[in-house]
Amino acid sequence: MELHVRQSKKIQGQIEVPGDKSISHRAVMLGSLSHGITEVKNFLMGADCLSTIECFKAMGTEFEQTGETSLLVKGMGLKGLNEPRDVLNVGNSGTTIRLMMGILAGQPFFSSVTGDDSIRTRPMARVAAPLKEMGAVIDGRKGGNLAPITVRGGNLKPIEFVSTVASAQVKSAVMLAGLYTSGVTTIKEPERSRDHTERMLTYLGAQINVYESTVQVSGGAELIGKPIEVPGDISSAAFFMVAAAILPGSSIRINRVGLNPTRTGIIDVLLDMGADLRITNEREVNGEPIGDIIVKGGSKLKGVVIEGSLIPRLIDEIPIIAVAAARAEGETIIRDAAELKVKETNRIATVAGELNKMGVEITQTEDGMIITGGSALKGTFCESHGDHRVAMTAAIAGLAAAGETVVSNAGCVNVSFPGFSNLLSKLVV
Ligand code: S3P
């Protein structure tokens, strides 16, 4: 599938974006581990979250789809999962494999997990190491670092784990394994990563303590299924926020977006760049803050420095931030973001490569990129590299590029944002 985008004057309209990917995954997993029924609304029916459903079906969880984006998860309790009869397949989803490894580590059975070409290159030792320390037996290719991964779980003990990466996937895996111990598991991160697992576990009845970048989980508590309304994904909203900010005359309102402070780095950066952005109608649903985001085009944007504790708060938005930086005056420096190299693709290389083809002055560095704004963009042929966020980034850059931009191999957009291209066509004026 190809995306075709023409240069556009502005985008305009009022929209909602699909449900948050991180929260949708967790609703399936934690719903499965709860007693009773978890009713999920605004679930992201994207490829990644559907992979999570398939994996849990293979372990005996039953699901009932009750609407286009709503479903019931029939929970089986912490100890209700069954040994899967075949290899679990997570497709393209890093969140599925890593969080599920934490759950599998707690099960008294054998399991094996694999995924697509991209997943089979992504590091798993960062999750396997603490889980092994807790007592799980885990192996995989390349000394246990790469999928397929095998897990023989059960009999876990709590640990005090100091993570070297700020990763919610690593933190969450250890937290979920911690539920299967009879003590308190402590995880300390170098910077605070997204905290959806903490919030949802607390909402469903687990005992969680958080102070600064340390989280503690008490084992053994029963989780009780409850309704979960998934907020719109700020990582999906980000594409339209940037589109509106770079196209003068634009005016967009995105309703019901998740505004969890561990995810709102994109808002801080756009404001810092000088964008006309406003939040309204702030409230909370099932322990997650949400609100409506209004962005108007026409403000002059300027380059900024993005580093340190801000990075985990916008790690998935760096590709689209690079597009805002390309339309800003001066230099934008992104550093401390070496994690980008181990996402669905090496996003330092793929983002710099594709934007460079469109005429953006962008240099790769060891842990980020430097973008010099102001060059004219030209439409061209771009390649998604099978990475959903690279595909959408090129498409949004295409709105500001002379002529036509064609993004090839763009079916991957469905991983996180089904309907992206239809929504975009509706907004373009
Ligand atoms: C996610 C955590 C982040 C993010 C990913 C989703 C999650 O990865 O990049 O898209 O749902 O926990 P890391 O925690 O590995 O940085």
CSV table of C-alpha atoms and ligand atoms in Angstrom, one decimal:
chain,number,residue,atom,x,y,z
A,1,MET,CA,0.0,0.0,0.0
A,2,GLU,CA,1.2,3.5,-0.9
A,3,LEU,CA,0.3,6.8,0.7
A,4,HIS,CA,0.1,9.8,-1.7
A,5,VAL,CA,0.2,13.2,-0.2
A,6,ARG,CA,0.1,16.6,-2.0
A,7,GLN,CA,1.4,19.9,-0.7
A,8,SER,CA,-1.4,21.5,1.2
A,9,LYS,CA,-2.2,25.0,2.5
A,10,LYS,CA,-3.7,24.0,5.8
A,11,ILE,CA,-5.5,21.4,7.8
A,12,GLN,CA,-8.8,22.1,9.6
A,13,GLY,CA,-11.3,20.3,11.7
A,14,GLN,CA,-12.3,18.6,14.9
A,15,ILE,CA,-11.3,15.0,15.3
A,16,GLU,CA,-10.6,12.1,17.7
A,17,VAL,CA,-7.7,9.8,17.2
A,18,PRO,CA,-7.8,6.0,17.9
A,19,GLY,CA,-7.2,4.7,21.4
A,20,ASP,CA,-3.8,4.7,23.1
A,21,LYS,CA,-1.7,1.8,22.1
A,22,SER,CA,0.1,1.4,25.4
A,23,ILE,CA,-3.1,1.5,27.4
A,24,SER,CA,-4.9,-0.8,25.0
A,25,HIS,CA,-2.2,-3.5,25.4
A,26,ARG,CA,-2.3,-3.2,29.1
A,27,ALA,CA,-6.1,-3.4,29.2
A,28,VAL,CA,-5.9,-6.8,27.5
A,29,MET,CA,-3.1,-8.1,29.6
A,30,LEU,CA,-4.3,-6.8,33.0
A,31,GLY,CA,-7.9,-7.7,32.1
A,32,SER,CA,-6.8,-11.2,31.5
A,33,LEU,CA,-5.1,-11.4,34.9
A,34,SER,CA,-8.1,-9.9,36.7
A,35,HIS,CA,-11.1,-11.7,38.2
A,36,GLY,CA,-14.3,-10.9,36.4
A,37,ILE,CA,-14.9,-8.9,33.3
A,38,THR,CA,-13.0,-5.9,32.1
A,39,GLU,CA,-15.1,-3.8,29.6
A,40,VAL,CA,-12.8,-1.9,27.3
A,41,LYS,CA,-14.0,1.1,25.3
A,42,ASN,CA,-12.2,2.9,22.5
A,43,PHE,CA,-9.7,0.0,22.3
A,44,LEU,CA,-7.1,0.4,19.6
A,45,MET,CA,-8.0,-2.2,17.0
A,46,GLY,CA,-4.5,-1.8,15.4
A,47,ALA,CA,-2.3,-4.7,14.4
A,48,ASP,CA,-0.1,-4.5,17.5
A,49,CYS,CA,-3.0,-4.7,20.0
A,50,LEU,CA,-4.7,-7.4,18.0
A,51,SER,CA,-1.4,-9.4,18.4
A,52,THR,CA,-1.7,-9.1,22.1
A,53,ILE,CA,-5.3,-10.4,22.0
A,54,GLU,CA,-4.2,-13.4,19.9
A,55,CYS,CA,-1.4,-14.2,22.4
A,56,PHE,CA,-3.8,-14.2,25.3
A,57,LYS,CA,-6.4,-16.1,23.5
A,58,ALA,CA,-3.7,-18.8,23.0
A,59,MET,CA,-3.4,-18.9,26.8
A,60,GLY,CA,-7.1,-19.3,27.3
A,61,THR,CA,-8.5,-15.8,27.8
A,62,GLU,CA,-11.8,-15.2,26.1
A,63,PHE,CA,-12.7,-12.0,24.4
A,64,GLU,CA,-16.0,-10.7,23.1
A,65,GLN,CA,-16.1,-7.8,20.7
A,66,THR,CA,-19.1,-5.7,21.6
A,67,GLY,CA,-18.7,-2.8,19.1
A,68,GLU,CA,-16.3,-1.4,16.5
A,69,THR,CA,-13.8,-0.4,19.3
A,70,SER,CA,-15.2,-2.1,22.4
A,71,LEU,CA,-14.6,-5.5,23.8
A,72,LEU,CA,-15.0,-7.6,26.9
A,73,VAL,CA,-12.0,-9.3,28.4
A,74,LYS,CA,-13.1,-12.3,30.5
A,75,GLY,CA,-10.4,-12.4,33.2
A,76,MET,CA,-9.1,-15.6,34.6
A,77,GLY,CA,-7.2,-14.2,37.6
A,78,LEU,CA,-3.4,-14.1,38.2
A,79,LYS,CA,-3.2,-17.9,38.1
A,80,GLY,CA,-5.7,-18.7,35.4
A,81,LEU,CA,-3.6,-18.7,32.2
A,82,ASN,CA,-2.9,-22.0,30.4
A,83,GLU,CA,0.3,-23.2,28.7
A,84,PRO,CA,0.0,-22.2,25.0
A,85,ARG,CA,0.2,-25.1,22.6
A,86,ASP,CA,2.2,-23.3,20.0
A,87,VAL,CA,4.7,-20.4,19.7
A,88,LEU,CA,3.1,-17.0,20.6
A,89,ASN,CA,3.5,-14.5,17.8
A,90,VAL,CA,3.6,-10.8,18.7
A,91,GLY,CA,4.0,-9.6,15.1
A,92,ASN,CA,5.6,-6.1,15.2
A,93,SER,CA,4.8,-5.4,18.8
A,94,GLY,CA,7.7,-4.7,21.3
A,95,THR,CA,5.2,-3.9,24.0
A,96,THR,CA,3.5,-7.3,23.6
A,97,ILE,CA,6.7,-9.4,23.7
A,98,ARG,CA,8.3,-7.5,26.6
A,99,LEU,CA,5.3,-7.1,28.9
A,100,MET,CA,4.2,-10.6,28.2
A,101,MET,CA,7.7,-12.0,29.1
A,102,GLY,CA,7.1,-10.6,32.6
A,103,ILE,CA,3.7,-12.3,32.8
A,104,LEU,CA,5.1,-15.6,31.3
A,105,ALA,CA,8.0,-15.5,33.9
A,106,GLY,CA,5.3,-15.9,36.6
A,107,GLN,CA,3.6,-18.9,35.0
A,108,PRO,CA,4.3,-22.5,36.0
A,109,PHE,CA,4.6,-23.6,32.3
A,110,PHE,CA,6.7,-23.4,29.2
A,111,SER,CA,6.2,-20.8,26.5
A,112,SER,CA,8.0,-19.5,23.5
A,113,VAL,CA,7.5,-16.1,21.8
A,114,THR,CA,8.5,-14.7,18.4
A,115,GLY,CA,7.6,-11.9,16.1
A,116,ASP,CA,8.2,-10.4,12.7
A,117,ASP,CA,11.6,-9.5,11.1
A,118,SER,CA,11.9,-6.3,13.1
A,119,ILE,CA,11.0,-7.8,16.5
A,120,ARG,CA,13.6,-10.6,15.9
A,121,THR,CA,16.3,-7.9,15.8
A,122,ARG,CA,15.3,-6.0,19.0
A,123,PRO,CA,17.0,-6.5,22.3
A,124,MET,CA,15.3,-8.7,24.8
A,125,ALA,CA,18.1,-9.3,27.3
A,126,ARG,CA,17.2,-6.0,29.0
A,127,VAL,CA,13.9,-7.7,30.1
A,128,ALA,CA,15.2,-11.3,30.4
A,129,ALA,CA,18.1,-10.4,32.8
A,130,PRO,CA,15.9,-9.1,35.7
A,131,LEU,CA,13.3,-11.9,35.1
A,132,LYS,CA,16.1,-14.5,35.3
A,133,GLU,CA,17.3,-12.9,38.5
A,134,MET,CA,13.8,-13.4,39.8
A,135,GLY,CA,14.0,-17.1,39.0
A,136,ALA,CA,12.6,-17.6,35.5
A,137,VAL,CA,14.5,-19.7,33.0
A,138,ILE,CA,14.7,-17.7,29.8
A,139,ASP,CA,16.6,-18.3,26.6
A,140,GLY,CA,16.7,-17.2,23.0
A,141,ARG,CA,18.9,-16.6,20.0
A,142,LYS,CA,22.2,-14.8,20.4
A,143,GLY,CA,22.8,-15.8,24.0
A,144,GLY,CA,19.2,-15.2,25.0
A,145,ASN,CA,18.9,-11.6,23.6
A,146,LEU,CA,16.8,-12.2,20.5
A,147,ALA,CA,13.5,-13.8,19.7
A,148,PRO,CA,12.4,-16.5,19.4
A,149,ILE,CA,12.5,-16.4,23.2
A,150,THR,CA,11.6,-19.3,25.5
A,151,VAL,CA,10.4,-18.9,29.0
A,152,ARG,CA,10.0,-21.5,31.8
A,153,GLY,CA,8.4,-19.6,34.6
A,154,GLY,CA,7.2,-20.0,38.1
A,155,ASN,CA,8.6,-19.7,41.7
A,156,LEU,CA,9.7,-16.1,41.4
A,157,LYS,CA,11.3,-14.1,44.2
A,158,PRO,CA,11.1,-10.3,44.5
A,159,ILE,CA,14.2,-8.3,43.5
A,160,GLU,CA,15.6,-4.8,43.7
A,161,PHE,CA,16.3,-3.9,40.2
A,162,VAL,CA,18.2,-0.8,38.9
A,163,SER,CA,17.5,-0.5,35.2
A,164,THR,CA,20.2,1.1,32.9
A,165,VAL,CA,17.5,2.2,30.4
A,166,ALA,CA,14.4,4.4,31.0
A,167,SER,CA,12.0,1.9,29.4
A,168,ALA,CA,8.4,1.4,30.4
A,169,GLN,CA,8.5,-2.0,28.7
A,170,VAL,CA,11.4,-3.2,30.9
A,171,LYS,CA,9.9,-1.6,34.1
A,172,SER,CA,6.4,-3.1,33.3
A,173,ALA,CA,7.8,-6.6,32.6
A,174,VAL,CA,9.5,-6.6,36.1
A,175,MET,CA,6.4,-5.1,37.7
A,176,LEU,CA,4.1,-7.8,36.2
A,177,ALA,CA,6.5,-10.6,37.3
A,178,GLY,CA,6.5,-8.9,40.7
A,179,LEU,CA,2.8,-9.7,41.0
A,180,TYR,CA,3.8,-13.4,41.1
A,181,THR,CA,6.2,-13.1,44.1
A,182,SER,CA,5.4,-13.0,47.8
A,183,GLY,CA,7.2,-9.8,48.5
A,184,VAL,CA,8.0,-6.3,47.3
A,185,THR,CA,9.8,-5.8,44.0
A,186,THR,CA,11.5,-2.5,43.5
A,187,ILE,CA,12.5,-1.0,40.1
A,188,LYS,CA,14.6,2.1,39.8
A,189,GLU,CA,15.0,3.8,36.4
A,190,PRO,CA,17.5,6.4,35.3
A,191,GLU,CA,14.6,8.7,34.2
A,192,ARG,CA,10.9,8.2,34.7
A,193,SER,CA,9.3,6.3,31.8
A,194,ARG,CA,5.5,6.2,31.0
A,195,ASP,CA,3.5,5.0,34.0
A,196,HIS,CA,0.4,3.4,32.5
A,197,THR,CA,1.1,0.0,34.1
A,198,GLU,CA,1.4,1.7,37.5
A,199,ARG,CA,-1.9,3.5,37.0
A,200,MET,CA,-3.9,0.6,35.6
A,201,LEU,CA,-2.6,-1.9,38.2
A,202,THR,CA,-3.6,0.6,41.0
A,203,TYR,CA,-7.0,1.1,39.4
A,204,LEU,CA,-7.5,-2.7,39.3
A,205,GLY,CA,-6.5,-3.2,42.9
A,206,ALA,CA,-2.8,-3.9,43.1
A,207,GLN,CA,-0.5,-2.3,45.7
A,208,ILE,CA,1.9,0.0,44.0
A,209,ASN,CA,4.2,2.7,45.5
A,210,VAL,CA,5.9,5.3,43.4
A,211,TYR,CA,8.5,7.8,44.5
A,212,GLU,CA,10.6,9.8,41.9
A,213,SER,CA,11.8,7.3,39.4
A,214,THR,CA,11.4,4.2,41.7
A,215,VAL,CA,8.4,1.9,41.6
A,216,GLN,CA,7.5,-0.8,44.1
A,217,VAL,CA,5.0,-3.6,43.5
A,218,SER,CA,3.7,-6.0,46.2
A,219,GLY,CA,3.1,-9.5,45.1
A,220,GLY,CA,-0.1,-11.6,45.5
A,221,ALA,CA,-2.8,-8.9,45.4
A,222,GLU,CA,-5.9,-9.9,43.5
A,223,LEU,CA,-6.8,-7.8,40.5
A,224,ILE,CA,-10.5,-7.1,39.9
A,225,GLY,CA,-11.8,-6.4,36.4
A,226,LYS,CA,-13.3,-2.9,35.9
A,227,PRO,CA,-14.4,-0.8,33.0
A,228,ILE,CA,-11.5,0.9,31.1
A,229,GLU,CA,-12.1,3.8,28.7
A,230,VAL,CA,-9.0,4.2,26.6
A,231,PRO,CA,-7.9,7.8,25.9
A,232,GLY,CA,-7.0,8.9,22.4
A,233,ASP,CA,-3.3,8.2,21.7
A,234,ILE,CA,-1.2,11.3,22.1
A,235,SER,CA,1.4,9.6,19.9
A,236,SER,CA,-1.2,9.5,17.0
A,237,ALA,CA,-2.5,13.0,17.8
A,238,ALA,CA,1.1,14.3,17.5
A,239,PHE,CA,1.0,13.9,13.7
A,240,PHE,CA,-1.9,16.3,13.4
A,241,MET,CA,-0.6,18.6,16.1
A,242,VAL,CA,2.6,19.1,14.1
A,243,ALA,CA,0.7,19.3,10.8
A,244,ALA,CA,-1.4,22.1,12.1
A,245,ALA,CA,1.6,23.9,13.7
A,246,ILE,CA,3.6,23.9,10.4
A,247,LEU,CA,0.8,24.9,8.0
A,248,PRO,CA,-0.2,28.5,8.5
A,249,GLY,CA,-4.0,29.0,8.7
A,250,SER,CA,-4.5,25.6,10.1
A,251,SER,CA,-6.9,25.1,13.0
A,252,ILE,CA,-7.4,21.7,14.6
A,253,ARG,CA,-9.1,20.4,17.7
A,254,ILE,CA,-8.3,16.8,18.9
A,255,ASN,CA,-10.8,15.6,21.5
A,256,ARG,CA,-10.3,13.1,24.3
A,257,VAL,CA,-6.5,12.8,24.1
A,258,GLY,CA,-4.5,11.1,26.8
A,259,LEU,CA,-2.5,13.7,28.7
A,260,ASN,CA,-0.5,11.5,31.1
A,261,PRO,CA,2.4,13.7,32.1
A,262,THR,CA,4.9,10.9,31.3
A,263,ARG,CA,3.7,11.2,27.6
A,264,THR,CA,3.2,15.0,27.1
A,265,GLY,CA,6.8,15.9,26.1
A,266,ILE,CA,5.5,16.7,22.5
A,267,ILE,CA,3.2,19.4,24.0
A,268,ASP,CA,6.1,20.9,25.9
A,269,VAL,CA,8.3,20.9,22.8
A,270,LEU,CA,5.7,22.5,20.5
A,271,LEU,CA,5.1,25.2,23.1
A,272,ASP,CA,8.8,25.7,23.5
A,273,MET,CA,9.1,26.0,19.7
A,274,GLY,CA,6.5,28.8,19.8
A,275,ALA,CA,3.5,26.9,18.5
A,276,ASP,CA,-0.1,28.2,19.2
A,277,LEU,CA,-1.3,25.2,21.2
A,278,ARG,CA,-3.9,25.1,23.9
A,279,ILE,CA,-5.4,22.4,26.2
A,280,THR,CA,-9.0,22.5,27.4
A,281,ASN,CA,-11.6,20.3,29.0
A,282,GLU,CA,-9.1,18.5,31.2
A,283,ARG,CA,-10.5,15.6,33.2
A,284,GLU,CA,-9.6,12.0,34.3
A,285,VAL,CA,-10.8,8.6,33.1
A,286,ASN,CA,-9.9,5.4,35.0
A,287,GLY,CA,-6.8,7.0,36.5
A,288,GLU,CA,-5.5,8.6,33.3
A,289,PRO,CA,-5.7,12.4,32.6
A,290,ILE,CA,-7.3,13.4,29.3
A,291,GLY,CA,-8.3,16.6,27.5
A,292,ASP,CA,-8.8,18.3,24.2
A,293,ILE,CA,-5.8,19.8,22.3
A,294,ILE,CA,-6.3,22.8,20.0
A,295,VAL,CA,-3.5,23.8,17.7
A,296,LYS,CA,-3.5,26.7,15.3
A,297,GLY,CA,-1.0,27.3,12.5
A,298,GLY,CA,0.8,30.5,11.7
A,299,SER,CA,3.1,31.0,14.6
A,300,LYS,CA,6.8,31.3,13.8
A,301,LEU,CA,8.5,28.1,15.1
A,302,LYS,CA,12.1,28.2,16.4
A,303,GLY,CA,14.6,25.4,17.0
A,304,VAL,CA,15.0,23.9,20.5
A,305,VAL,CA,17.2,21.5,22.4
A,306,ILE,CA,15.5,18.2,23.4
A,307,GLU,CA,17.4,16.1,25.9
A,308,GLY,CA,17.6,14.4,29.3
A,309,SER,CA,14.4,13.5,31.2
A,310,LEU,CA,12.3,14.9,28.4
A,311,ILE,CA,13.4,12.1,26.1
A,312,PRO,CA,11.3,9.2,27.5
A,313,ARG,CA,8.3,11.6,27.6
A,314,LEU,CA,8.4,11.9,23.8
A,315,ILE,CA,10.4,9.0,22.6
A,316,ASP,CA,7.8,7.9,20.0
A,317,GLU,CA,7.2,11.5,18.8
A,318,ILE,CA,10.8,12.2,17.8
A,319,PRO,CA,10.2,11.3,14.2
A,320,ILE,CA,7.4,13.9,13.8
A,321,ILE,CA,9.2,16.4,16.0
A,322,ALA,CA,11.9,16.3,13.3
A,323,VAL,CA,9.4,17.6,10.8
A,324,ALA,CA,8.4,20.5,13.1
A,325,ALA,CA,12.1,21.2,13.5
A,326,ALA,CA,12.5,21.2,9.7
A,327,ARG,CA,9.9,24.0,9.5
A,328,ALA,CA,11.4,26.0,12.4
A,329,GLU,CA,14.0,28.7,12.3
A,330,GLY,CA,17.4,27.7,13.5
A,331,GLU,CA,18.8,24.4,14.8
A,332,THR,CA,17.0,21.7,16.8
A,333,ILE,CA,19.3,19.4,18.7
A,334,ILE,CA,18.0,16.0,19.9
A,335,ARG,CA,20.4,14.1,22.3
A,336,ASP,CA,20.2,11.3,24.9
A,337,ALA,CA,18.0,9.4,22.5
A,338,ALA,CA,20.1,6.4,21.6
A,339,GLU,CA,17.0,4.2,22.4
A,340,LEU,CA,15.7,5.4,19.0
A,341,LYS,CA,18.1,2.9,17.4
A,342,VAL,CA,16.3,-0.1,18.8
A,343,LYS,CA,12.7,0.9,18.0
A,344,GLU,CA,10.7,-0.7,15.1
A,345,THR,CA,13.6,0.5,13.0
A,346,ASN,CA,16.7,2.5,13.8
A,347,ARG,CA,14.8,5.7,13.8
A,348,ILE,CA,17.8,7.9,13.9
A,349,ALA,CA,18.8,6.4,10.5
A,350,THR,CA,15.4,5.9,8.9
A,351,VAL,CA,14.0,9.4,9.9
A,352,ALA,CA,17.1,11.2,8.9
A,353,GLY,CA,17.4,9.2,5.6
A,354,GLU,CA,13.8,9.9,4.5
A,355,LEU,CA,13.6,13.5,5.6
A,356,ASN,CA,16.9,14.1,3.9
A,357,LYS,CA,15.5,12.9,0.6
A,358,MET,CA,12.8,15.6,1.0
A,359,GLY,CA,15.5,18.3,1.3
A,360,VAL,CA,15.7,18.5,5.1
A,361,GLU,CA,19.1,19.4,6.5
A,362,ILE,CA,19.4,16.7,9.1
A,363,THR,CA,22.5,15.1,10.6
A,364,GLN,CA,22.6,11.8,12.5
A,365,THR,CA,24.5,11.7,15.8
A,366,GLU,CA,25.3,8.8,18.2
A,367,ASP,CA,22.3,9.5,20.4
A,368,GLY,CA,20.0,11.7,18.3
A,369,MET,CA,20.0,14.1,15.4
A,370,ILE,CA,20.6,17.8,14.5
A,371,ILE,CA,18.1,19.5,12.2
A,372,THR,CA,18.6,22.8,10.6
A,373,GLY,CA,15.3,24.3,9.9
A,374,GLY,CA,14.2,26.5,7.0
A,375,SER,CA,15.1,24.5,3.8
A,376,ALA,CA,12.4,24.2,1.3
A,377,LEU,CA,10.9,20.7,1.2
A,378,LYS,CA,10.3,18.8,-2.0
A,379,GLY,CA,7.9,15.9,-2.5
A,380,THR,CA,9.6,12.6,-3.5
A,381,PHE,CA,9.4,8.9,-3.1
A,382,CYS,CA,9.8,7.8,0.6
A,383,GLU,CA,10.1,4.4,2.1
A,384,SER,CA,8.5,3.4,5.4
A,385,HIS,CA,11.1,0.7,6.2
A,386,GLY,CA,8.1,-1.1,7.6
A,387,ASP,CA,7.9,1.4,10.5
A,388,HIS,CA,4.5,2.9,11.1
A,389,ARG,CA,5.8,6.1,12.6
A,390,VAL,CA,8.3,6.7,9.8
A,391,ALA,CA,5.5,6.3,7.2
A,392,MET,CA,3.2,8.8,9.0
A,393,THR,CA,6.1,11.2,9.5
A,394,ALA,CA,6.9,11.2,5.8
A,395,ALA,CA,3.2,11.7,5.0
A,396,ILE,CA,2.9,14.8,7.2
A,397,ALA,CA,6.2,16.2,5.9
A,398,GLY,CA,4.6,15.7,2.5
A,399,LEU,CA,1.9,18.3,3.3
A,400,ALA,CA,4.6,21.0,3.5
A,401,ALA,CA,6.6,19.7,0.5
A,402,ALA,CA,6.4,21.0,-3.1
A,403,GLY,CA,4.5,18.6,-5.4
A,404,GLU,CA,3.7,15.0,-4.4
A,405,THR,CA,5.1,12.7,-1.8
A,406,VAL,CA,4.6,9.0,-2.2
A,407,VAL,CA,5.3,6.8,0.9
A,408,SER,CA,5.7,3.2,-0.2
A,409,ASN,CA,5.2,0.1,2.0
A,410,ALA,CA,2.7,2.1,4.1
A,411,GLY,CA,0.4,-0.7,5.2
A,412,CYS,CA,2.4,-0.7,8.5
A,413,VAL,CA,0.5,2.5,9.5
A,414,ASN,CA,-2.2,0.1,10.7
A,415,VAL,CA,0.1,-1.0,13.5
A,416,SER,CA,-0.9,2.1,15.6
A,417,PHE,CA,-3.2,4.2,13.5
A,418,PRO,CA,-5.9,2.5,11.4
A,419,GLY,CA,-7.7,5.1,9.4
A,420,PHE,CA,-4.8,7.6,9.4
A,421,SER,CA,-4.9,8.3,5.7
A,422,ASN,CA,-8.7,8.8,5.6
A,423,LEU,CA,-8.6,11.1,8.5
A,424,LEU,CA,-5.8,13.1,6.9
A,425,SER,CA,-7.7,13.5,3.6
A,426,LYS,CA,-10.7,14.8,5.5
A,427,LEU,CA,-8.7,17.5,7.3
A,428,VAL,CA,-6.7,18.7,4.3
A,429,VAL,CA,-8.1,22.0,2.9
B,1,S3P,C1,5.9,1.5,25.3
B,1,S3P,C2,7.0,2.0,25.8
B,1,S3P,C3,8.1,2.7,24.9
B,1,S3P,C4,7.5,3.1,23.6
B,1,S3P,C5,6.7,2.0,23.0
B,1,S3P,C6,5.5,1.7,23.9
B,1,S3P,C7,4.9,0.9,26.2
B,1,S3P,O1,9.1,1.8,24.7
B,1,S3P,O2,8.5,3.4,22.7
B,1,S3P,O3,6.1,2.5,21.7
B,1,S3P,O4,3.7,0.7,25.9
B,1,S3P,O5,5.3,0.5,27.3
B,1,S3P,P1,10.3,1.6,25.9
B,1,S3P,O6,9.6,1.5,27.1
B,1,S3P,O7,11.1,0.4,25.5
B,1,S3P,O8,11.1,2.9,25.7
